[in-house]
mmCIF file of C-alpha atoms and ligand atoms in Angstrom:
data_model
loop_
_atom_site.group_PDB
_atom_site.id
_atom_site.type_symbol
_atom_site.label_atom_id
_atom_site.label_comp_id
_atom_site.label_asym_id
_atom_site.label_seq_id
_atom_site.Cartn_x
_atom_site.Cartn_y
_atom_site.Cartn_z
ATOM 1 C CA UNK C 1 0.000 0.000 0.000
ATOM 2 C CA UNK C 2 2.805 2.362 0.977
ATOM 3 C CA UNK C 3 4.657 1.479 -2.181
ATOM 4 C CA UNK C 4 1.545 1.960 -4.300
ATOM 5 C CA UNK C 5 0.694 5.424 -2.947
ATOM 6 C CA UNK C 6 4.186 6.757 -3.340
ATOM 7 C CA UNK C 7 4.165 5.647 -6.974
ATOM 8 C CA UNK C 8 0.763 7.250 -7.355
ATOM 9 C CA UNK C 9 2.041 10.482 -5.841
ATOM 10 C CA UNK C 10 4.997 10.414 -8.168
ATOM 11 C CA UNK C 11 2.734 10.026 -11.210
ATOM 12 C CA UNK C 12 0.546 12.877 -10.066
ATOM 13 C CA UNK C 13 3.638 15.019 -9.596
ATOM 14 C CA UNK C 14 4.913 14.159 -13.085
ATOM 15 C CA UNK C 15 1.550 14.963 -14.654
ATOM 16 C CA UNK C 16 1.435 18.174 -12.657
ATOM 17 C CA UNK C 17 4.845 19.207 -13.940
ATOM 18 C CA UNK C 18 3.853 18.403 -17.528
ATOM 19 C CA UNK C 19 0.702 20.484 -17.193
ATOM 20 C CA UNK C 20 2.725 23.287 -15.687
ATOM 21 C CA UNK C 21 5.205 23.198 -18.562
ATOM 22 C CA UNK C 22 2.468 23.092 -21.208
ATOM 23 C CA UNK C 23 0.780 26.017 -19.492
ATOM 24 C CA UNK C 24 4.072 27.844 -19.384
ATOM 25 C CA UNK C 25 4.370 27.378 -23.133
ATOM 26 C CA UNK C 26 0.886 28.753 -23.580
ATOM 27 C CA UNK C 27 -0.681 25.561 -24.993
ATOM 28 C CA UNK C 28 -3.879 25.885 -22.951
ATOM 29 C CA UNK C 29 -4.246 29.561 -23.697
ATOM 30 C CA UNK C 30 -4.595 28.759 -27.379
ATOM 31 C CA UNK C 31 -7.812 26.839 -26.602
ATOM 32 C CA UNK C 32 -9.288 29.913 -25.007
ATOM 33 C CA UNK C 33 -8.482 32.276 -27.830
ATOM 34 C CA UNK C 34 -11.275 33.806 -29.874
ATOM 35 C CA UNK C 35 -11.427 33.623 -33.633
ATOM 36 C CA UNK C 36 -9.968 36.855 -34.974
ATOM 37 C CA UNK C 37 -12.061 36.946 -38.164
ATOM 38 C CA UNK C 38 -15.355 36.609 -36.347
ATOM 39 C CA UNK C 39 -14.827 38.354 -33.045
ATOM 40 C CA UNK C 40 -12.183 41.022 -33.409
ATOM 41 C CA UNK C 41 -12.916 44.125 -31.432
ATOM 42 C CA UNK C 42 -10.715 46.556 -29.566
ATOM 43 C CA UNK C 43 -11.472 49.088 -26.825
ATOM 44 C CA UNK C 44 -11.355 52.790 -27.492
ATOM 45 C CA UNK C 45 -9.089 55.164 -25.630
ATOM 46 C CA UNK C 46 -8.779 58.820 -24.824
ATOM 47 C CA UNK C 47 -6.761 61.163 -27.008
ATOM 48 C CA UNK C 48 -5.648 62.913 -23.808
ATOM 49 C CA UNK C 49 -3.604 59.804 -22.930
ATOM 50 C CA UNK C 50 -1.240 60.831 -25.680
ATOM 51 C CA UNK C 51 -0.625 64.386 -24.518
ATOM 52 C CA UNK C 52 3.107 64.665 -24.271
ATOM 53 C CA UNK C 53 5.016 67.906 -24.531
ATOM 54 C CA UNK C 54 7.479 68.589 -27.318
ATOM 55 C CA UNK C 55 10.648 69.823 -25.654
ATOM 56 C CA UNK C 56 12.329 70.412 -29.011
ATOM 57 C CA UNK C 57 10.225 70.863 -32.117
ATOM 58 C CA UNK C 58 12.775 71.156 -34.958
ATOM 59 C CA UNK C 59 10.361 73.651 -36.473
ATOM 60 C CA UNK C 60 12.866 74.858 -39.081
ATOM 61 C CA UNK C 61 13.355 71.477 -40.715
ATOM 62 C CA UNK C 62 10.303 71.595 -42.968
ATOM 63 C CA UNK C 63 10.197 75.301 -43.752
ATOM 64 C CA UNK C 64 10.117 74.194 -47.358
ATOM 65 C CA UNK C 65 7.511 71.486 -47.984
ATOM 66 C CA UNK C 66 9.572 68.412 -48.874
ATOM 67 C CA UNK C 67 8.684 65.405 -50.994
ATOM 68 C CA UNK C 68 9.926 63.047 -48.296
ATOM 69 C CA UNK C 69 10.362 63.444 -44.551
ATOM 70 C CA UNK C 70 12.539 60.804 -42.896
ATOM 71 C CA UNK C 71 11.566 60.420 -39.262
ATOM 72 C CA UNK C 72 14.131 58.342 -37.391
ATOM 73 C CA UNK C 73 13.204 56.709 -34.098
ATOM 74 C CA UNK C 74 16.477 56.880 -32.235
ATOM 75 C CA UNK C 75 17.634 56.227 -28.685
ATOM 76 C CA UNK C 76 19.351 58.969 -26.711
ATOM 77 C CA UNK C 77 22.727 57.284 -26.467
ATOM 78 C CA UNK C 78 22.989 56.429 -30.196
ATOM 79 C CA UNK C 79 24.737 59.609 -31.274
ATOM 80 C CA UNK C 80 27.210 57.711 -33.504
ATOM 81 C CA UNK C 81 24.389 56.129 -35.462
ATOM 82 C CA UNK C 82 22.717 59.501 -35.881
ATOM 83 C CA UNK C 83 25.914 61.034 -37.201
ATOM 84 C CA UNK C 84 26.346 58.251 -39.750
ATOM 85 C CA UNK C 85 22.688 58.565 -40.805
ATOM 86 C CA UNK C 86 23.202 62.327 -41.280
ATOM 87 C CA UNK C 87 25.908 61.657 -43.850
ATOM 88 C CA UNK C 88 24.391 58.582 -45.522
ATOM 89 C CA UNK C 89 20.685 57.877 -46.080
ATOM 90 C CA UNK C 90 19.506 60.822 -44.019
ATOM 91 C CA UNK C 91 21.600 63.393 -45.863
ATOM 92 C CA UNK C 92 19.111 66.078 -46.791
ATOM 93 C CA UNK C 93 20.940 67.754 -49.686
ATOM 94 C CA UNK C 94 21.235 64.472 -51.487
ATOM 95 C CA UNK C 95 19.240 65.294 -54.605
ATOM 96 C CA UNK C 96 19.113 68.606 -56.408
ATOM 97 C CA UNK C 97 15.613 68.011 -57.740
ATOM 98 C CA UNK C 98 13.884 66.351 -54.780
ATOM 99 C CA UNK C 99 13.605 67.923 -51.360
ATOM 100 C CA UNK C 100 14.104 65.511 -48.504
ATOM 101 C CA UNK C 101 14.266 66.293 -44.793
ATOM 102 C CA UNK C 102 15.219 64.305 -41.723
ATOM 103 C CA UNK C 103 14.557 64.442 -37.995
ATOM 104 C CA UNK C 104 15.347 62.192 -35.047
ATOM 105 C CA UNK C 105 12.752 61.359 -32.406
ATOM 106 C CA UNK C 106 14.077 61.157 -28.873
ATOM 107 C CA UNK C 107 12.614 60.872 -25.405
ATOM 108 C CA UNK C 108 14.234 62.136 -22.238
ATOM 109 C CA UNK C 109 16.770 60.743 -19.804
ATOM 110 C CA UNK C 110 17.376 61.593 -16.174
ATOM 111 C CA UNK C 111 21.114 61.556 -16.727
ATOM 112 C CA UNK C 112 22.363 65.195 -16.904
ATOM 113 C CA UNK C 113 25.338 64.250 -19.098
ATOM 114 C CA UNK C 114 23.155 62.625 -21.792
ATOM 115 C CA UNK C 115 20.824 65.575 -21.565
ATOM 116 C CA UNK C 116 23.690 67.997 -22.120
ATOM 117 C CA UNK C 117 25.001 66.054 -25.154
ATOM 118 C CA UNK C 118 21.553 66.000 -26.751
ATOM 119 C CA UNK C 119 21.162 69.728 -26.224
ATOM 120 C CA UNK C 120 24.488 70.390 -27.931
ATOM 121 C CA UNK C 121 23.576 68.040 -30.761
ATOM 122 C CA UNK C 122 20.235 69.717 -31.224
ATOM 123 C CA UNK C 123 21.640 73.234 -31.408
ATOM 124 C CA UNK C 124 24.268 72.075 -33.903
ATOM 125 C CA UNK C 125 22.029 70.118 -36.279
ATOM 126 C CA UNK C 126 18.530 71.425 -35.480
ATOM 127 C CA UNK C 127 17.101 68.041 -36.426
ATOM 128 C CA UNK C 128 16.079 66.693 -33.008
ATOM 129 C CA UNK C 129 12.448 66.320 -32.016
ATOM 130 C CA UNK C 130 12.449 65.619 -28.306
ATOM 131 C CA UNK C 131 9.390 64.458 -26.452
ATOM 132 C CA UNK C 132 8.835 64.535 -22.729
ATOM 133 C CA UNK C 133 8.549 60.799 -21.953
ATOM 134 C CA UNK C 134 10.927 58.199 -20.552
ATOM 135 C CA UNK C 135 12.618 56.570 -23.519
ATOM 136 C CA UNK C 136 12.305 52.771 -23.144
ATOM 137 C CA UNK C 137 11.500 49.946 -25.505
ATOM 138 C CA UNK C 138 7.927 49.549 -24.288
ATOM 139 C CA UNK C 139 7.315 53.254 -24.714
ATOM 140 C CA UNK C 140 7.891 52.997 -28.448
ATOM 141 C CA UNK C 141 4.186 53.442 -29.128
ATOM 142 C CA UNK C 142 4.370 56.890 -27.570
ATOM 143 C CA UNK C 143 7.433 57.728 -29.622
ATOM 144 C CA UNK C 144 5.807 56.666 -32.884
ATOM 145 C CA UNK C 145 2.580 58.520 -32.158
ATOM 146 C CA UNK C 146 4.333 61.696 -31.114
ATOM 147 C CA UNK C 147 6.405 61.479 -34.281
ATOM 148 C CA UNK C 148 3.168 61.346 -36.256
ATOM 149 C CA UNK C 149 1.768 64.285 -34.375
ATOM 150 C CA UNK C 150 4.943 66.252 -35.029
ATOM 151 C CA UNK C 151 4.781 65.354 -38.726
ATOM 152 C CA UNK C 152 1.195 66.515 -39.097
ATOM 153 C CA UNK C 153 1.823 69.757 -37.280
ATOM 154 C CA UNK C 154 5.313 70.755 -38.390
ATOM 155 C CA UNK C 155 6.000 69.121 -41.721
ATOM 156 C CA UNK C 156 3.934 69.484 -44.844
ATOM 157 C CA UNK C 157 5.612 66.610 -46.656
ATOM 158 C CA UNK C 158 4.146 64.401 -49.340
ATOM 159 C CA UNK C 159 5.594 61.170 -47.900
ATOM 160 C CA UNK C 160 6.673 60.256 -44.395
ATOM 161 C CA UNK C 161 9.125 57.458 -43.733
ATOM 162 C CA UNK C 162 9.324 56.205 -40.136
ATOM 163 C CA UNK C 163 12.443 54.187 -39.457
ATOM 164 C CA UNK C 164 14.629 52.913 -36.609
ATOM 165 C CA UNK C 165 18.228 54.042 -36.231
ATOM 166 C CA UNK C 166 19.635 50.541 -36.913
ATOM 167 C CA UNK C 167 18.518 50.360 -40.537
ATOM 168 C CA UNK C 168 20.110 50.504 -43.947
ATOM 169 C CA UNK C 169 17.988 52.632 -46.269
ATOM 170 C CA UNK C 170 18.193 53.365 -49.964
ATOM 171 C CA UNK C 171 16.662 56.810 -50.171
ATOM 172 C CA UNK C 172 16.662 56.554 -53.927
ATOM 173 C CA UNK C 173 14.720 53.279 -53.942
ATOM 174 C CA UNK C 174 12.361 54.606 -51.299
ATOM 175 C CA UNK C 175 11.381 57.533 -53.513
ATOM 176 C CA UNK C 176 10.989 55.201 -56.476
ATOM 177 C CA UNK C 177 8.795 52.897 -54.415
ATOM 178 C CA UNK C 178 6.634 55.701 -52.995
ATOM 179 C CA UNK C 179 5.979 57.076 -56.483
ATOM 180 C CA UNK C 180 4.878 53.724 -57.770
ATOM 181 C CA UNK C 181 4.273 51.202 -55.000
ATOM 182 C CA UNK C 182 2.379 48.517 -56.877
ATOM 183 C CA UNK C 183 5.021 48.117 -59.556
ATOM 184 C CA UNK C 184 8.242 48.459 -57.591
ATOM 185 C CA UNK C 185 10.979 47.436 -58.359
ATOM 186 C CA UNK C 186 9.861 47.498 -62.006
ATOM 187 C CA UNK C 187 9.627 51.048 -63.210
ATOM 188 C CA UNK C 188 6.907 52.071 -65.568
ATOM 189 C CA UNK C 189 8.070 54.483 -68.151
ATOM 190 C CA UNK C 190 5.563 56.527 -70.128
ATOM 191 C CA UNK C 191 2.939 56.222 -67.480
ATOM 192 C CA UNK C 192 2.639 59.212 -65.236
ATOM 193 C CA UNK C 193 3.769 58.550 -61.694
ATOM 194 C CA UNK C 194 1.562 59.857 -58.919
ATOM 195 C CA UNK C 195 -0.888 56.974 -59.110
ATOM 196 C CA UNK C 196 -1.259 57.394 -55.387
ATOM 197 C CA UNK C 197 -1.958 61.065 -55.356
ATOM 198 C CA UNK C 198 -5.541 60.692 -54.225
ATOM 199 C CA UNK C 199 -5.416 57.338 -52.533
ATOM 200 C CA UNK C 200 -3.776 56.291 -49.300
ATOM 201 C CA UNK C 201 -0.344 54.802 -48.963
ATOM 202 C CA UNK C 202 0.702 52.886 -45.853
ATOM 203 C CA UNK C 203 3.418 50.441 -46.835
ATOM 204 C CA UNK C 204 6.234 48.240 -45.593
ATOM 205 C CA UNK C 205 6.678 44.569 -44.747
ATOM 206 C CA UNK C 206 3.172 43.311 -43.952
ATOM 207 C CA UNK C 207 2.509 40.186 -41.899
ATOM 208 C CA UNK C 208 -0.126 38.564 -39.744
ATOM 209 C CA UNK C 209 0.985 36.349 -36.863
ATOM 210 C CA UNK C 210 -0.488 34.798 -33.709
ATOM 211 C CA UNK C 211 0.226 36.409 -30.325
ATOM 212 C CA UNK C 212 2.951 34.916 -28.110
ATOM 213 C CA UNK C 213 1.400 33.028 -25.225
ATOM 214 C CA UNK C 214 4.461 31.546 -23.523
ATOM 215 C CA UNK C 215 5.344 33.461 -20.451
ATOM 216 C CA UNK C 216 9.069 33.868 -20.956
ATOM 217 C CA UNK C 217 8.658 35.644 -24.277
ATOM 218 C CA UNK C 218 9.575 39.313 -24.504
ATOM 219 C CA UNK C 219 6.328 39.611 -26.452
ATOM 220 C CA UNK C 220 4.132 37.605 -24.054
ATOM 221 C CA UNK C 221 0.602 38.860 -23.990
ATOM 222 C CA UNK C 222 -2.124 37.603 -21.599
ATOM 223 C CA UNK C 223 -5.594 36.689 -22.885
ATOM 224 C CA UNK C 224 -7.067 39.414 -20.713
ATOM 225 C CA UNK C 225 -5.174 41.995 -22.725
ATOM 226 C CA UNK C 226 -5.743 40.493 -26.170
ATOM 227 C CA UNK C 227 -8.046 37.448 -26.481
ATOM 228 C CA UNK C 228 -7.831 36.699 -30.231
ATOM 229 C CA UNK C 229 -5.905 33.986 -32.051
ATOM 230 C CA UNK C 230 -4.265 36.377 -34.506
ATOM 231 C CA UNK C 231 -2.999 39.909 -34.554
ATOM 232 C CA UNK C 232 -4.531 42.115 -37.217
ATOM 233 C CA UNK C 233 -2.329 42.441 -40.312
ATOM 234 C CA UNK C 234 0.479 44.819 -39.375
ATOM 235 C CA UNK C 235 3.626 46.370 -40.767
ATOM 236 C CA UNK C 236 7.018 45.811 -39.153
ATOM 237 C CA UNK C 237 7.410 48.983 -37.122
ATOM 238 C CA UNK C 238 11.103 49.411 -37.909
ATOM 239 C CA UNK C 239 10.387 50.887 -41.342
ATOM 240 C CA UNK C 240 7.185 52.072 -42.963
ATOM 241 C CA UNK C 241 6.114 54.808 -45.332
ATOM 242 C CA UNK C 242 2.896 56.785 -45.542
ATOM 243 C CA UNK C 243 1.492 59.579 -47.613
ATOM 244 C CA UNK C 244 -0.074 62.520 -45.868
ATOM 245 C CA UNK C 245 -3.669 61.343 -46.290
ATOM 246 C CA UNK C 246 -2.922 57.961 -44.757
ATOM 247 C CA UNK C 247 -0.900 59.499 -41.940
ATOM 248 C CA UNK C 248 -3.801 61.710 -40.916
ATOM 249 C CA UNK C 249 -6.251 58.789 -40.949
ATOM 250 C CA UNK C 250 -3.893 56.486 -39.079
ATOM 251 C CA UNK C 251 -3.043 59.044 -36.407
ATOM 252 C CA UNK C 252 -6.682 59.970 -35.852
ATOM 253 C CA UNK C 253 -7.650 56.330 -35.420
ATOM 254 C CA UNK C 254 -4.639 55.608 -33.207
ATOM 255 C CA UNK C 255 -5.249 58.296 -30.604
ATOM 256 C CA UNK C 256 -8.815 57.055 -30.237
ATOM 257 C CA UNK C 257 -7.960 53.477 -29.287
ATOM 258 C CA UNK C 258 -6.509 52.056 -26.086
ATOM 259 C CA UNK C 259 -2.733 52.209 -25.902
ATOM 260 C CA UNK C 260 -0.884 48.996 -26.689
ATOM 261 C CA UNK C 261 2.804 48.530 -25.969
ATOM 262 C CA UNK C 262 3.843 46.907 -29.249
ATOM 263 C CA UNK C 263 3.835 49.776 -31.703
ATOM 264 C CA UNK C 264 3.562 47.631 -34.837
ATOM 265 C CA UNK C 265 0.455 45.818 -33.535
ATOM 266 C CA UNK C 266 -0.962 49.074 -32.248
ATOM 267 C CA UNK C 267 -0.705 50.659 -35.704
ATOM 268 C CA UNK C 268 -2.182 47.495 -37.244
ATOM 269 C CA UNK C 269 -5.243 47.866 -35.028
ATOM 270 C CA UNK C 270 -5.452 51.577 -35.830
ATOM 271 C CA UNK C 271 -5.195 50.863 -39.569
ATOM 272 C CA UNK C 272 -8.045 48.363 -39.292
ATOM 273 C CA UNK C 273 -10.186 50.942 -37.482
ATOM 274 C CA UNK C 274 -9.341 53.529 -40.143
ATOM 275 C CA UNK C 275 -10.020 51.096 -43.019
ATOM 276 C CA UNK C 276 -6.532 51.701 -44.337
ATOM 277 C CA UNK C 277 -5.141 49.134 -46.735
ATOM 278 C CA UNK C 278 -1.638 47.921 -45.922
ATOM 279 C CA UNK C 279 0.664 47.696 -48.920
ATOM 280 C CA UNK C 280 3.233 44.920 -48.722
ATOM 281 C CA UNK C 281 6.704 45.222 -50.198
ATOM 282 C CA UNK C 282 9.301 42.433 -50.085
ATOM 283 C CA UNK C 283 12.059 45.004 -50.323
ATOM 284 C CA UNK C 284 11.589 46.072 -46.695
ATOM 285 C CA UNK C 285 13.686 43.526 -44.791
ATOM 286 C CA UNK C 286 13.589 42.604 -41.143
ATOM 287 C CA UNK C 287 16.411 40.073 -41.450
ATOM 288 C CA UNK C 288 19.421 41.619 -43.081
ATOM 289 C CA UNK C 289 20.134 40.051 -46.498
ATOM 290 C CA UNK C 290 23.674 38.859 -47.033
ATOM 291 C CA UNK C 291 25.748 41.621 -48.579
ATOM 292 C CA UNK C 292 27.682 40.375 -51.600
ATOM 293 C CA UNK C 293 28.570 43.638 -53.233
ATOM 294 C CA UNK C 294 26.263 46.490 -54.293
ATOM 295 C CA UNK C 295 24.252 44.466 -56.812
ATOM 296 C CA UNK C 296 22.991 42.229 -54.002
ATOM 297 C CA UNK C 297 21.366 45.356 -52.533
ATOM 298 C CA UNK C 298 20.163 46.810 -55.822
ATOM 299 C CA UNK C 299 16.436 46.899 -55.052
ATOM 300 C CA UNK C 300 16.418 46.984 -51.278
ATOM 301 C CA UNK C 301 14.404 49.844 -49.843
ATOM 302 C CA UNK C 302 15.259 49.249 -46.174
ATOM 303 C CA UNK C 303 16.846 46.585 -44.021
ATOM 304 C CA UNK C 304 17.034 46.084 -40.294
ATOM 305 C CA UNK C 305 20.234 44.758 -38.690
ATOM 306 C CA UNK C 306 22.691 47.644 -38.992
ATOM 307 C CA UNK C 307 23.547 48.209 -35.344
ATOM 308 C CA UNK C 308 27.128 48.647 -36.472
ATOM 309 C CA UNK C 309 27.283 52.130 -37.959
ATOM 310 C CA UNK C 310 30.735 51.615 -39.509
ATOM 311 C CA UNK C 311 29.350 48.707 -41.494
ATOM 312 C CA UNK C 312 26.316 50.758 -42.478
ATOM 313 C CA UNK C 313 28.454 53.603 -43.750
ATOM 314 C CA UNK C 314 30.692 51.326 -45.777
ATOM 315 C CA UNK C 315 27.900 49.327 -47.395
ATOM 316 C CA UNK C 316 25.789 52.406 -48.009
ATOM 317 C CA UNK C 317 28.673 54.251 -49.691
ATOM 318 C CA UNK C 318 29.366 51.303 -51.958
ATOM 319 C CA UNK C 319 25.700 51.059 -52.935
ATOM 320 C CA UNK C 320 25.472 54.777 -53.527
ATOM 321 C CA UNK C 321 28.517 54.727 -55.806
ATOM 322 C CA UNK C 322 26.851 51.938 -57.762
ATOM 323 C CA UNK C 323 23.690 54.040 -58.083
ATOM 324 C CA UNK C 324 21.548 51.863 -55.802
ATOM 325 C CA UNK C 325 21.178 54.082 -52.778
HETATM 326 C C1 NAG W 1 9.085 75.584 -31.397
HETATM 327 O O1 NAG W 1 10.142 75.755 -30.458
HETATM 328 C C2 NAG W 1 10.680 77.065 -30.428
HETATM 329 C C3 NAG W 1 11.909 77.048 -29.549
HETATM 330 O O2 NAG W 1 11.631 76.465 -28.305
HETATM 331 C C4 NAG W 1 9.608 78.036 -29.957
HETATM 332 O O3 NAG W 1 10.099 79.361 -29.933
HETATM 333 C C5 NAG W 1 8.414 77.950 -30.920
HETATM 334 O O4 NAG W 1 7.366 78.748 -30.443
HETATM 335 C C6 NAG W 1 7.931 76.516 -31.069
HETATM 336 N N1 NAG W 1 6.971 76.481 -32.159
HETATM 337 C C7 NAG W 1 5.716 76.071 -31.996
HETATM 338 C C8 NAG W 1 4.832 76.179 -33.176
HETATM 339 O O5 NAG W 1 5.316 75.604 -30.948
HETATM 340 C C1 NAG W 2 6.848 55.546 -20.427
HETATM 341 O O1 NAG W 2 6.902 56.944 -20.278
HETATM 342 C C2 NAG W 2 6.117 57.443 -19.218
HETATM 343 C C3 NAG W 2 6.119 58.949 -19.271
HETATM 344 O O2 NAG W 2 7.403 59.470 -19.201
HETATM 345 C C4 NAG W 2 6.680 56.899 -17.903
HETATM 346 O O3 NAG W 2 5.892 57.359 -16.820
HETATM 347 C C5 NAG W 2 6.658 55.374 -17.954
HETATM 348 O O4 NAG W 2 7.304 54.854 -16.804
HETATM 349 C C6 NAG W 2 7.357 54.859 -19.179
HETATM 350 N N1 NAG W 2 7.069 53.429 -19.315
HETATM 351 C C7 NAG W 2 8.016 52.522 -19.406
HETATM 352 C C8 NAG W 2 7.582 51.118 -19.582
HETATM 353 O O5 NAG W 2 9.189 52.823 -19.364
HETATM 354 C C1 NAG W 3 -14.709 51.544 -42.030
HETATM 355 O O1 NAG W 3 -15.586 50.699 -42.742
HETATM 356 C C2 NAG W 3 -16.674 50.244 -41.959
HETATM 357 C C3 NAG W 3 -17.447 49.215 -42.761
HETATM 358 O O2 NAG W 3 -17.413 49.501 -44.122
HETATM 359 C C4 NAG W 3 -17.530 51.464 -41.549
HETATM 360 O O3 NAG W 3 -18.603 51.030 -40.747
HETATM 361 C C5 NAG W 3 -16.654 52.416 -40.748
HETATM 362 O O4 NAG W 3 -17.377 53.585 -40.435
HETATM 363 C C6 NAG W 3 -15.410 52.785 -41.522
HETATM 364 N N1 NAG W 3 -14.531 53.547 -40.642
HETATM 365 C C7 NAG W 3 -13.891 54.636 -41.026
HETATM 366 C C8 NAG W 3 -13.018 55.277 -39.994
HETATM 367 O O5 NAG W 3 -13.996 55.092 -42.145
#
């Protein structure tokens, strides 16, 4: 009897551990998810939740209405990356016939030294938009939204490109893509560009994935916060481009829904609420393609994975010399 019950207890313990592990990996949560297609709904929010003050407004940047505004989401300490971006894909005197402008979005730090450096940088380059919020990864939604608000208020550009500071960008390809998104990278001669003049453009790498339900994930999300089996279609937040019409619609929808910490998902939900179509382009990369000389990057619009700014500068310069950037 004693032998039997200890074996029994052991079995119960093993089953318990298995259940615990399965739960940890989110297996049971999947059974409780709701079908996205049939049930999707999302709570509204208050625009006042997004009232952050602009400490620096870079109001001179768009004194002339540009064709393209490049809005770089940067982190305070990444001054080297910003300097390389200023002389590569963010260089604003790049083309004689197309006006482009660039700004960097930053939050605040409580370190006086960082604060001092950013102030110096801002007075030198006048391209810093600084917002009064604590700059952390999970505050990226605030950064993106405040960047949109800045763009609508201070920059009458035709296209707006939102991008992280660890990207390679071909400004040339980006302009080509924006002018003719459905045909890129093929160019259509003889047909007037501007097909998108009256319609909306919100484009980048589009995907639709299920939420992470295992608890150790950086992207873990409880059912109570999001009960559906799929995210809405969304664009990788590291790089996306909009025209002014789409930006206004997206921003208006976004400030009227509940805040969500993943900025790409948040914008996906906002786009759904605003009935905006997402335009997918394979030439926006999340995983950096292997660089095998400029021709391997010929059609790339943007690629994540350039934390190393020396590497970015070298590759970008080679691609520019070859006419691909
Ligand atoms: C932008 O910032 C400058 C300098 O702080 C300030 O003088 C100006 O009034 C601000 N512009 C707007 C429109 O808020
Ligand atoms: C986000 O910023 C707000 C405002 O500065 C701050 O109160 C909050 O702690 C920050 N959140 C995170 C997760 O850092
Ligand atoms: C989006 O489309 C739906 C259904 O066609 C409509 O009910 C809703 O009002 C539209 N929303 C916006 C913001 O246009």
